[in-house]
Short mmCIF file of C-alpha atoms in Angstrom, two decimals:
data_model
loop_
_atom_site.label_atom_id
_atom_site.label_comp_id
_atom_site.label_asym_id
_atom_site.label_seq_id
_atom_site.Cartn_x
_atom_site.Cartn_y
_atom_site.Cartn_z
CA MET I 14 1.38 -7.85 32.51
CA ALA I 15 -1.01 -5.32 34.01
CA ALA I 16 1.21 -4.95 37.07
CA HIS I 17 4.19 -4.43 34.84
CA ILE I 18 2.43 -1.56 33.07
CA ALA I 19 1.18 -0.12 36.33
CA GLU I 20 4.81 0.38 37.37
CA LYS I 21 5.17 2.55 34.27
CA LYS I 22 2.50 5.03 35.37
CA GLY I 23 3.09 8.43 33.83
CA THR I 24 6.01 7.27 31.71
CA PHE I 25 6.52 7.63 27.99
CA LEU I 26 6.23 3.84 27.73
CA GLU I 27 2.73 4.02 29.16
CA GLU I 28 1.83 6.86 26.82
CA VAL I 29 2.95 4.88 23.75
CA ILE I 30 1.14 1.76 24.94
CA GLU I 31 -2.06 3.70 25.55
CA ALA I 32 -1.92 5.24 22.08
CA THR I 33 -1.33 1.95 20.24
CA PRO I 34 -3.86 -0.89 20.00
CA GLY I 35 -1.85 -3.97 20.96
CA GLY I 36 0.90 -1.71 22.27
CA GLU I 37 1.06 -3.53 25.62
CA ARG I 38 3.29 -6.10 23.89
CA LEU I 39 6.05 -3.45 24.06
CA VAL I 40 7.00 -4.51 27.59
CA HIS I 41 8.01 -7.93 26.23
CA CYS I 42 10.79 -6.61 23.97
CA LEU I 43 13.88 -8.82 24.24
CA GLN I 44 16.18 -6.35 22.47
CA CYS I 45 16.98 -9.13 19.98
CA GLY I 46 17.32 -6.71 17.07
CA SER I 47 15.27 -8.72 14.55
CA CYS I 48 13.42 -5.50 13.75
CA GLY I 49 16.44 -3.37 12.95
CA GLY I 50 18.11 -6.19 11.04
CA SER I 51 14.98 -6.66 8.93
CA CYS I 52 14.46 -3.00 8.16
CA PRO I 53 15.14 -1.90 4.56
CA SER I 54 15.74 1.61 5.89
CA GLY I 55 17.82 0.59 8.92
CA ALA I 56 21.02 2.10 7.54
CA ASP I 57 19.30 5.46 7.08
CA MET I 58 17.97 5.59 10.64
CA GLN I 59 19.53 7.43 13.55
CA TYR I 60 18.09 4.75 15.79
CA THR I 61 16.81 1.40 14.58
CA PRO I 62 13.45 0.24 15.97
CA ARG I 63 15.26 -1.88 18.59
CA THR I 64 17.16 1.14 19.91
CA LEU I 65 14.04 3.27 19.75
CA ILE I 66 12.17 0.76 21.94
CA ALA I 67 15.04 0.84 24.45
CA MET I 68 14.80 4.63 24.44
CA ILE I 69 11.04 4.47 25.02
CA ASN I 70 11.73 2.20 27.99
CA ALA I 71 14.33 4.66 29.25
CA ASN I 72 11.72 7.44 29.09
CA ASP I 73 13.81 9.39 26.58
CA ARG I 74 10.72 11.06 25.11
CA ASP I 75 12.32 14.11 23.51
CA ALA I 76 15.01 12.18 21.66
CA VAL I 77 12.51 9.60 20.42
CA LEU I 78 10.07 12.16 19.03
CA ALA I 79 12.88 14.06 17.28
CA ALA I 80 14.41 10.92 15.74
CA ASN I 81 14.40 10.40 11.97
CA THR I 82 13.49 6.73 12.40
CA MET I 83 9.77 7.21 11.84
CA TRP I 84 10.30 9.19 8.63
CA ALA I 85 12.56 6.54 7.15
CA CYS I 86 9.97 3.82 7.84
CA VAL I 87 8.38 2.47 4.64
CA SER I 88 5.59 0.49 6.39
CA CYS I 89 6.86 -2.80 4.92
CA TYR I 90 5.94 -4.63 8.16
CA PHE I 91 9.01 -6.89 8.10
CA CYS I 92 9.76 -5.90 11.71
CA THR I 93 6.20 -6.62 12.83
CA SER I 94 6.09 -9.91 10.98
CA ARG I 95 9.45 -11.10 12.33
CA CYS I 96 9.17 -9.89 15.94
CA PRO I 97 9.38 -13.03 18.12
CA GLN I 98 7.39 -11.19 20.81
CA ASP I 99 4.50 -10.10 18.56
CA ILE I 100 5.11 -6.42 19.12
CA PRO I 101 3.22 -4.36 16.51
CA ILE I 102 6.36 -2.35 15.74
CA THR I 103 5.09 -0.66 12.58
CA ASP I 104 2.00 0.51 14.48
CA ILE I 105 4.22 1.85 17.27
CA ILE I 106 6.16 3.79 14.64
CA TYR I 107 2.81 5.24 13.49
CA THR I 108 2.05 6.27 17.06
CA LEU I 109 5.42 8.02 17.27
CA LYS I 110 4.75 9.75 13.94
CA ARG I 111 1.43 11.06 15.31
CA LEU I 112 3.00 12.33 18.53
CA SER I 113 5.90 13.91 16.67
CA ILE I 114 3.57 15.64 14.21
CA ALA I 115 1.11 16.78 16.89
CA GLU I 116 3.91 18.41 18.88
CA LYS I 117 5.93 19.46 15.82
CA ARG I 118 9.03 17.66 17.11
CA TYR I 119 10.17 16.37 13.69
CA ARG I 120 13.29 17.73 12.04
CA ASP I 121 14.64 17.70 8.48
CA THR I 122 11.80 15.82 6.89
CA ASP I 123 8.98 16.67 4.51
CA ALA I 124 7.00 13.58 5.48
CA PRO I 125 4.54 15.47 7.71
CA ALA I 126 3.89 17.99 4.92
CA LEU I 127 3.23 15.18 2.48
CA ALA I 128 0.86 13.51 4.94
CA LYS I 129 -0.97 16.78 5.54
CA THR I 130 -1.34 17.62 1.84
CA PHE I 131 -2.56 14.09 1.13
CA THR I 132 -5.16 13.97 3.89
CA ASP I 133 -6.36 17.51 3.16
CA PHE I 134 -7.41 16.27 -0.28
CA VAL I 135 -9.18 13.30 1.28
CA ASP I 136 -11.00 15.61 3.72
CA ARG I 137 -12.03 17.94 0.93
CA TYR I 138 -12.91 15.55 -1.90
CA GLY I 139 -13.07 12.07 -0.40
CA ARG I 140 -10.46 10.89 -2.88
CA SER I 141 -6.73 11.35 -3.18
CA PHE I 142 -5.45 13.58 -5.96
CA GLU I 143 -2.01 12.85 -7.36
CA PHE I 144 -1.65 15.90 -9.55
CA GLY I 145 -2.68 18.15 -6.68
CA LEU I 146 -0.24 16.33 -4.43
CA ALA I 147 2.53 16.80 -6.97
CA THR I 148 1.85 20.48 -7.56
CA GLY I 149 0.94 21.41 -3.99
CA TYR I 150 3.49 19.47 -2.00
CA HIS I 151 6.35 19.44 -4.49
CA LEU I 152 6.16 23.07 -5.55
CA LEU I 153 6.14 24.06 -1.91
CA LYS I 154 8.73 21.65 -0.56
CA ARG I 155 10.97 20.59 -3.40
CA PRO I 156 10.79 22.74 -6.52
CA ILE I 157 14.02 21.32 -7.97
CA SER I 158 12.85 17.76 -7.77
CA MET I 159 9.59 18.97 -9.31
CA MET I 160 11.51 19.98 -12.43
CA LYS I 161 13.13 16.57 -12.64
CA MET I 162 9.66 15.07 -12.28
CA GLY I 163 8.45 17.08 -15.28
CA PRO I 164 9.19 14.57 -18.06
CA MET I 165 7.80 11.73 -15.99
CA GLY I 166 4.68 13.73 -15.16
CA LEU I 167 4.16 14.49 -18.82
CA GLN I 168 4.51 10.83 -19.76
CA MET I 169 2.04 9.87 -17.05
CA PHE I 170 -0.35 12.49 -18.36
CA THR I 171 -0.11 11.48 -22.04
CA ARG I 172 -0.76 7.87 -21.06
CA GLY I 173 -3.91 8.90 -19.25
CA ARG I 174 -2.43 8.12 -15.85
CA MET I 175 -2.84 11.54 -14.29
CA ALA I 176 -6.02 13.56 -13.84
CA LEU I 177 -5.87 17.34 -13.73
CA ARG I 178 -8.95 17.61 -11.53
CA PRO I 179 -9.82 15.70 -8.39
CA THR I 180 -12.84 13.41 -8.21
CA LYS I 181 -15.27 14.37 -5.49
CA ILE I 182 -17.47 11.76 -3.89
CA ARG I 183 -21.23 12.50 -3.84
CA GLN I 184 -21.67 12.17 -0.09
CA ILE I 185 -18.73 14.35 0.86
CA GLU I 186 -20.71 15.95 3.71
CA GLN I 187 -21.28 12.52 5.20
CA LEU I 188 -17.56 11.73 5.08
CA GLN I 189 -16.69 15.12 6.56
CA ALA I 190 -19.16 14.60 9.41
CA ILE I 191 -17.43 11.26 10.16
CA ILE I 192 -13.98 12.84 10.04
CA ASN I 193 -15.01 15.77 12.22
CA LYS I 194 -16.46 13.42 14.81
CA ALA I 195 -13.20 11.43 14.83
CA LYS I 196 -11.18 14.58 15.30
CA GLU I 197 -13.49 15.71 18.07
CA LEU I 198 -13.25 12.36 19.91
CA SER I 199 -9.49 12.16 19.54
CA GLY I 200 -9.04 15.77 20.56
CA SER I 201 -7.19 16.93 17.47
CA LYS I 202 -8.01 19.45 14.78
CA MET H 3 -18.75 -15.69 -6.77
CA LYS H 4 -19.90 -12.24 -5.80
CA PHE H 5 -17.78 -9.55 -4.19
CA ALA H 6 -18.06 -5.92 -3.26
CA TYR H 7 -15.35 -4.18 -5.28
CA TYR H 8 -13.17 -1.44 -3.86
CA PRO H 9 -10.98 -0.06 -6.67
CA GLY H 10 -9.27 2.67 -4.65
CA CYS H 11 -7.99 6.01 -5.94
CA SER H 12 -4.90 4.72 -7.77
CA LEU H 13 -7.02 2.48 -9.97
CA GLU H 14 -9.04 5.44 -11.19
CA ARG H 15 -6.12 6.90 -13.12
CA ASN H 16 -2.52 6.06 -12.33
CA ALA H 17 -3.24 2.33 -12.21
CA ALA H 18 -6.19 2.30 -14.64
CA ALA H 19 -4.49 -0.66 -16.37
CA TYR H 20 -4.93 -2.63 -13.16
CA ASP H 21 -8.61 -1.70 -12.92
CA HIS H 22 -9.33 -2.52 -16.57
CA SER H 23 -7.54 -5.86 -16.41
CA VAL H 24 -9.15 -6.80 -13.08
CA ARG H 25 -12.60 -6.20 -14.57
CA GLU H 26 -11.86 -8.02 -17.85
CA VAL H 27 -10.34 -11.05 -16.16
CA SER H 28 -13.05 -11.22 -13.48
CA ASP H 29 -15.74 -11.23 -16.16
CA LEU H 30 -14.11 -14.17 -17.87
CA LEU H 31 -13.58 -16.12 -14.65
CA GLY H 32 -17.13 -15.61 -13.41
CA ILE H 33 -16.16 -13.33 -10.53
CA LYS H 34 -18.97 -10.80 -10.05
CA LEU H 35 -17.65 -7.44 -8.88
CA GLN H 36 -20.13 -4.92 -7.51
CA GLU H 37 -18.33 -1.60 -7.10
CA ILE H 38 -19.09 0.02 -3.75
CA ASP H 39 -21.24 3.05 -4.48
CA ASP H 40 -19.54 6.35 -3.64
CA TRP H 41 -16.51 4.76 -1.94
CA ASN H 42 -13.86 7.07 -0.49
CA CYS H 43 -10.05 7.03 -0.29
CA CYS H 44 -8.48 4.61 2.21
CA GLY H 45 -6.04 7.29 3.35
CA ALA H 46 -3.02 5.20 2.31
CA THR H 47 -0.30 5.38 4.95
CA GLU H 48 -0.79 9.12 5.35
CA TYR H 49 -3.91 9.22 7.50
CA PHE H 50 -2.45 6.78 10.03
CA SER H 51 0.49 9.16 10.48
CA GLN H 52 -1.85 11.85 11.74
CA ASN H 53 -4.93 10.51 13.43
CA GLU H 54 -5.62 6.83 13.94
CA LEU H 55 -9.29 7.15 14.80
CA ALA H 56 -9.95 9.37 11.79
CA ALA H 57 -7.91 6.99 9.60
CA CYS H 58 -10.02 4.02 10.68
CA ALA H 59 -13.30 5.94 10.49
CA VAL H 60 -12.51 7.02 6.92
CA ILE H 61 -11.74 3.42 5.99
CA ALA H 62 -14.71 1.98 7.90
CA ARG H 63 -17.11 4.13 5.88
CA ASN H 64 -16.30 1.87 2.92
CA LEU H 65 -16.90 -1.27 4.97
CA ALA H 66 -20.22 0.19 6.13
CA LEU H 67 -21.26 0.87 2.53
CA VAL H 68 -20.98 -2.81 1.53
CA GLU H 69 -24.50 -4.04 0.77
CA PRO H 70 -26.01 -6.29 3.47
CA GLN H 71 -26.29 -9.30 1.14
CA THR H 72 -22.55 -9.20 0.37
CA ASP H 73 -20.03 -10.36 2.96
CA GLN H 74 -16.75 -10.16 1.04
CA ILE H 75 -14.91 -7.18 -0.35
CA VAL H 76 -12.05 -7.40 -2.82
CA ALA H 77 -9.35 -4.77 -3.30
CA PRO H 78 -6.57 -4.95 -5.91
CA CYS H 79 -4.38 -2.26 -4.30
CA ALA H 80 -2.09 -3.49 -1.51
CA ALA H 81 -2.49 -0.37 0.64
CA CYS H 82 -6.29 -0.36 0.29
CA TYR H 83 -6.39 -4.07 1.04
CA LEU H 84 -4.32 -3.71 4.19
CA ASN H 85 -6.16 -0.61 5.41
CA LEU H 86 -9.56 -2.26 5.04
CA ALA H 87 -8.40 -5.52 6.62
CA LYS H 88 -6.47 -3.78 9.39
CA THR H 89 -9.38 -1.53 10.35
CA ASP H 90 -11.76 -4.46 10.54
CA LYS H 91 -9.25 -6.42 12.65
CA LEU H 92 -8.63 -3.47 14.99
CA MET H 93 -12.38 -3.12 15.51
CA VAL H 94 -12.74 -6.85 16.22
CA ASP H 95 -9.69 -7.16 18.49
CA HIS H 96 -10.31 -3.93 20.41
CA PRO H 97 -14.08 -3.57 20.95
CA GLU H 98 -13.73 -0.21 22.72
CA PHE H 99 -11.90 1.19 19.74
CA GLY H 100 -14.52 -0.40 17.48
CA LYS H 101 -17.20 1.47 19.39
CA GLU H 102 -15.40 4.76 18.88
CA VAL H 103 -15.13 4.10 15.14
CA ASN H 104 -18.86 3.43 15.10
CA GLN H 105 -19.51 6.66 17.00
CA CYS H 106 -17.75 8.45 14.13
CA LEU H 107 -19.70 6.52 11.51
CA ALA H 108 -22.94 7.38 13.33
CA ALA H 109 -22.21 11.06 12.71
CA GLY H 110 -22.69 10.17 9.04
CA GLY H 111 -25.69 7.93 9.68
CA LEU H 112 -23.67 4.74 9.15
CA LYS H 113 -22.83 1.65 11.21
CA TYR H 114 -20.41 -1.25 10.75
CA GLU H 115 -20.50 -4.50 12.67
CA PRO H 116 -16.84 -5.53 13.15
CA GLY H 117 -16.00 -8.76 11.36
CA ARG H 118 -19.09 -8.68 9.12
CA VAL H 119 -17.13 -8.22 5.90
CA THR H 120 -14.11 -10.35 4.95
CA VAL H 121 -11.45 -8.33 3.14
CA ARG H 122 -9.72 -10.13 0.27
CA HIS H 123 -6.97 -9.30 -2.17
CA MET H 124 -7.59 -9.94 -5.87
CA LEU H 125 -4.69 -12.40 -6.09
CA ASP H 126 -6.13 -14.49 -3.25
CA VAL H 127 -9.57 -14.60 -4.88
CA ILE H 128 -8.15 -15.85 -8.17
CA VAL H 129 -5.68 -18.35 -6.69
CA ASP H 130 -7.71 -19.63 -3.72
CA ASP H 131 -11.32 -19.34 -4.92
CA VAL H 132 -11.13 -19.70 -8.70
CA GLY H 133 -8.21 -22.11 -8.49
CA GLU H 134 -5.79 -23.84 -10.82
CA THR H 135 -8.19 -25.91 -12.95
CA ALA H 136 -10.52 -23.03 -13.80
CA VAL H 137 -7.60 -20.73 -14.58
CA ARG H 138 -5.81 -23.29 -16.77
CA ASP H 139 -9.08 -23.97 -18.61
CA LYS H 140 -9.19 -20.37 -19.85
CA VAL H 141 -5.63 -20.20 -21.17
CA VAL H 142 -5.64 -19.89 -24.96
CA ARG H 143 -2.33 -18.07 -25.39
CA PRO H 144 0.22 -19.65 -23.03
CA LEU H 145 3.00 -17.36 -21.90
CA ALA H 146 5.60 -19.97 -22.86
CA GLY H 147 9.14 -18.66 -23.10
CA LEU H 148 8.39 -15.47 -21.16
CA ARG H 149 10.58 -15.11 -18.06
CA VAL H 150 8.68 -13.28 -15.35
CA ALA H 151 9.67 -12.24 -11.84
CA PRO H 152 6.67 -12.24 -9.47
CA TYR H 153 6.89 -9.20 -7.22
CA TYR H 154 4.58 -9.20 -4.20
CA GLY H 155 5.81 -6.16 -2.27
CA CYS H 156 4.81 -5.80 1.36
CA GLN H 157 1.30 -5.01 2.40
CA VAL H 158 -0.62 -7.98 1.04
CA VAL H 159 1.70 -10.57 2.54
CA ARG H 160 2.38 -8.71 5.83
CA PRO H 161 1.23 -8.25 8.57
CA ILE H 162 -2.19 -9.86 7.99
CA ASP H 163 -2.09 -13.58 7.25
CA ASN H 164 -3.38 -14.15 3.70
CA ASN H 165 -2.60 -17.85 3.71
CA ASP H 166 0.80 -17.40 2.07
CA ASN H 167 4.34 -17.09 3.40
CA PRO H 168 5.04 -13.51 4.56
CA GLU H 169 8.76 -13.97 3.86
CA TYR H 170 8.62 -15.87 0.61
CA PRO H 171 5.10 -15.92 -0.81
CA MET H 172 4.28 -18.35 -3.63
CA LYS H 173 0.72 -17.66 -4.81
CA MET H 174 1.65 -15.46 -7.75
CA ASP H 175 4.46 -17.86 -8.67
CA HIS H 176 1.88 -20.63 -8.97
CA LEU H 177 -0.60 -18.48 -10.87
CA LEU H 178 1.96 -17.36 -13.45
CA SER H 179 3.14 -20.94 -13.93
CA TRP H 180 -0.47 -21.98 -14.64
CA LEU H 181 -0.33 -19.47 -17.50
CA GLY H 182 2.71 -21.25 -18.91
CA ALA H 183 5.22 -18.54 -18.04
CA GLU H 184 8.76 -19.31 -16.94
CA VAL H 185 8.66 -18.08 -13.34
CA VAL H 186 11.90 -16.69 -11.95
CA ASP H 187 12.68 -17.65 -8.36
CA TYR H 188 12.97 -13.98 -7.38
CA PRO H 189 14.77 -13.62 -4.04
CA VAL H 190 13.57 -10.09 -3.32
CA LYS H 191 9.95 -10.75 -4.24
CA ALA H 192 8.56 -9.53 -0.91
CA HIS H 193 10.98 -6.64 -0.38
CA CYS H 194 9.92 -3.01 -0.30
CA CYS H 195 9.67 -0.70 -3.36
CA GLY H 196 10.24 2.39 -1.22
CA GLY H 197 6.55 3.26 -0.90
CA HIS H 198 6.03 6.99 -0.47
CA LEU H 199 9.77 7.64 0.04
CA THR H 200 9.99 8.56 -3.67
CA GLN H 201 8.17 11.71 -2.51
CA ILE H 202 10.26 12.32 0.60
CA SER H 203 13.76 10.94 0.20
CA GLU H 204 14.71 10.03 -3.36
CA PRO H 205 18.18 8.57 -2.63
CA GLN H 206 16.69 6.17 -0.12
CA ALA H 207 13.79 5.19 -2.38
CA PHE H 208 15.92 4.90 -5.52
CA GLU H 209 18.29 2.47 -3.80
CA LEU H 210 15.39 0.19 -2.86
CA ILE H 211 14.06 0.36 -6.43
CA ARG H 212 17.54 -0.28 -7.86
CA ARG H 213 17.93 -3.49 -5.85
CA LEU H 214 14.63 -4.85 -7.16
CA LEU H 215 15.47 -4.03 -10.77
CA GLN H 216 19.07 -5.24 -10.50
CA ASN H 217 18.04 -8.53 -8.97
CA ALA H 218 15.44 -9.14 -11.68
CA GLN H 219 17.96 -8.31 -14.37
CA ASP H 220 20.54 -10.65 -12.82
CA TYR H 221 18.03 -13.46 -13.27
CA ASN H 222 17.47 -12.57 -16.96
CA THR H 223 13.92 -11.49 -16.32
CA ASP H 224 11.82 -10.25 -19.25
CA MET H 225 9.37 -8.40 -17.03
CA ILE H 226 8.44 -7.91 -13.40
CA ILE H 227 4.87 -8.78 -12.51
CA CYS H 228 3.38 -6.83 -9.62
CA MET H 229 0.14 -6.63 -7.63
CA CYS H 230 0.24 -3.11 -6.18
CA PRO H 231 -0.11 0.34 -7.83
CA MET H 232 2.58 1.89 -5.60
CA CYS H 233 5.08 -0.83 -6.57
CA GLN H 234 4.19 -0.38 -10.23
CA LEU H 235 4.57 3.40 -10.08
CA ASN H 236 7.90 3.26 -8.27
CA LEU H 237 9.44 0.58 -10.49
CA ASP H 238 7.97 1.73 -13.81
CA GLY H 239 7.42 5.47 -13.42
CA TYR H 240 10.71 6.11 -11.65
CA GLN H 241 12.81 3.64 -13.66
CA SER H 242 14.34 6.29 -15.92
CA ARG H 243 15.08 8.51 -12.90
CA VAL H 244 16.73 5.56 -11.17
CA ASN H 245 18.80 4.91 -14.31
CA GLY H 246 19.87 8.56 -14.33
CA PHE H 247 20.72 8.47 -10.64
CA PHE H 248 22.87 5.31 -10.74
CA GLY H 249 24.05 5.31 -14.37
CA THR H 250 22.24 2.02 -14.95
CA GLU H 251 20.35 0.98 -18.07
CA PHE H 252 17.40 -0.95 -16.77
CA LYS H 253 14.60 -1.45 -19.25
CA LEU H 254 12.22 -3.75 -17.43
CA PRO H 255 8.48 -3.56 -18.08
CA ILE H 256 6.44 -3.68 -14.85
CA MET H 257 3.03 -5.21 -15.42
CA TYR H 258 0.08 -6.22 -13.23
CA PHE H 259 -0.60 -9.93 -12.81
CA THR H 260 -4.14 -9.39 -14.06
CA GLN H 261 -2.75 -7.98 -17.32
CA MET H 262 -0.77 -11.19 -17.81
CA LEU H 263 -3.83 -13.30 -17.05
CA GLY H 264 -5.69 -11.32 -19.68
CA ILE H 265 -2.98 -11.89 -22.29
CA ALA H 266 -2.99 -15.63 -21.57
CA PHE H 267 -6.79 -15.64 -21.81
CA GLY H 268 -6.57 -14.06 -25.27
CA ILE H 269 -8.03 -10.67 -24.33
CA ASP H 270 -7.10 -7.67 -26.50
CA PRO H 271 -4.06 -5.99 -24.84
CA GLN H 272 -5.68 -2.58 -25.30
CA LYS H 273 -8.57 -3.61 -23.08
CA LEU H 274 -6.04 -4.67 -20.45
CA GLY H 275 -4.40 -1.27 -20.32
CA PHE H 276 -1.24 -2.24 -22.20
CA GLY H 277 0.49 0.91 -23.40
CA LYS H 278 -0.05 2.80 -20.15
CA GLU H 279 3.25 1.58 -18.74
CA LEU H 280 6.22 3.94 -19.19
CA VAL H 281 8.68 1.13 -19.95
CA THR H 282 6.90 -0.47 -22.87
CA ALA H 283 6.01 -4.15 -22.63
CA MET H 284 4.75 -4.97 -26.13
CA PRO H 285 8.10 -5.54 -27.91
CA VAL H 286 9.36 -8.17 -25.48
CA LEU H 287 5.91 -9.74 -25.20
CA GLU H 288 5.52 -10.11 -28.97
CA ALA H 289 9.11 -11.31 -29.37
CA LYS H 290 8.70 -14.00 -26.73
CA LEU H 291 5.16 -15.09 -27.53
CA GLY H 292 5.73 -14.94 -31.27
CA GLY H 293 3.88 -12.46 -33.43
CA GLN H 294 1.20 -9.86 -33.06
CA LEU H 295 -1.04 -9.98 -30.03
CA VAL H 296 -3.68 -7.57 -31.26
#
């Protein structure tokens, strides 16, 4: 297997493998299509996971990172669970999301904005914050849908299911030190 | 039976009914839950989309905070469960990566030995550890006549092996039958609720939700029983939006399995968080079980 990967030196395939724990299984893809056939979002994808893996193999980096496939993924793990070659497909999709976000290659999706808003709350408070997510992300990205959400939001609130303020953990500095170290080691901000 | 307890952010508010019912039922079944002091968010799926090392370091802080005399942690939320279990597994399977995670933890004065803590889901603890006899012993109000569809969702049954079938799990089916309920053989029980797509692409998410509701209705289900806050929010919170979108008239209560355990054990529904659901459950529950439950 090592020799097989060595032939891929400097390719996109190698890059994806390096960035994904267990990613070396990628070279064993049979193109059987179990992944795409199992995917609840398959019909909404430009390229199903099977096609995307073929494109990775073909070194078609730009097209892969601009694909909508990653943003239609719901992390249901059917593809991973059913892959006869034990390829961690969902984790590879996560790797592609990270590369696409880092290089701002994504198109026509608010998923990166949602992810950013969500993790900013975690970085700041140590807990997620649904009301902040709703007001921050939705007001910015989808004001019309926000209005449709109104009645639901009110119902959630009256049933005590939505807090207006975030909870902050006590040792937030400790968590932030951990996060900063991770960002430093992984070379991202 | 003693466990470190990781409620997760959803259980603080949105899924408070899950938290309340988990605590009530655990008390009755002799499961001791020690909440991890000052736990932090697991990052859901969002942190993994941005920075894997940071995602795992954030999650590993919780594993590191588990007291040394405790070696099992239980999480009721599917995403929290998977994130904790996945991080531990990544650290065990890839020691170099594990070292990097520990380098991050060290910046906060913490350390986690990969594999030290076993991550469990609440359903597994009740079905596998407590078991049928002990559960049946506590039933004072059998759920006879109530048709329930057990809905597992994704992240507890896949990709980590939890000793159930990842395609067609059965644990919750068994548990609900021990309570006397009529358990619907629900074909889509391990299909996806749309996850965070309700926030990103409503048409795509609503179609996934519609299929789950339609299928349950086709089987004359009284209520869907779930084990994940995201599933509950999507199926319950968005049900009226889904009805508006498709012109359907679904009216299916979506309850947590621990709430149903509590009802069967005779616990006051208020203490189990009944009434927090948007599609109300009490009318059908009282009609089927006969009379007032309070």
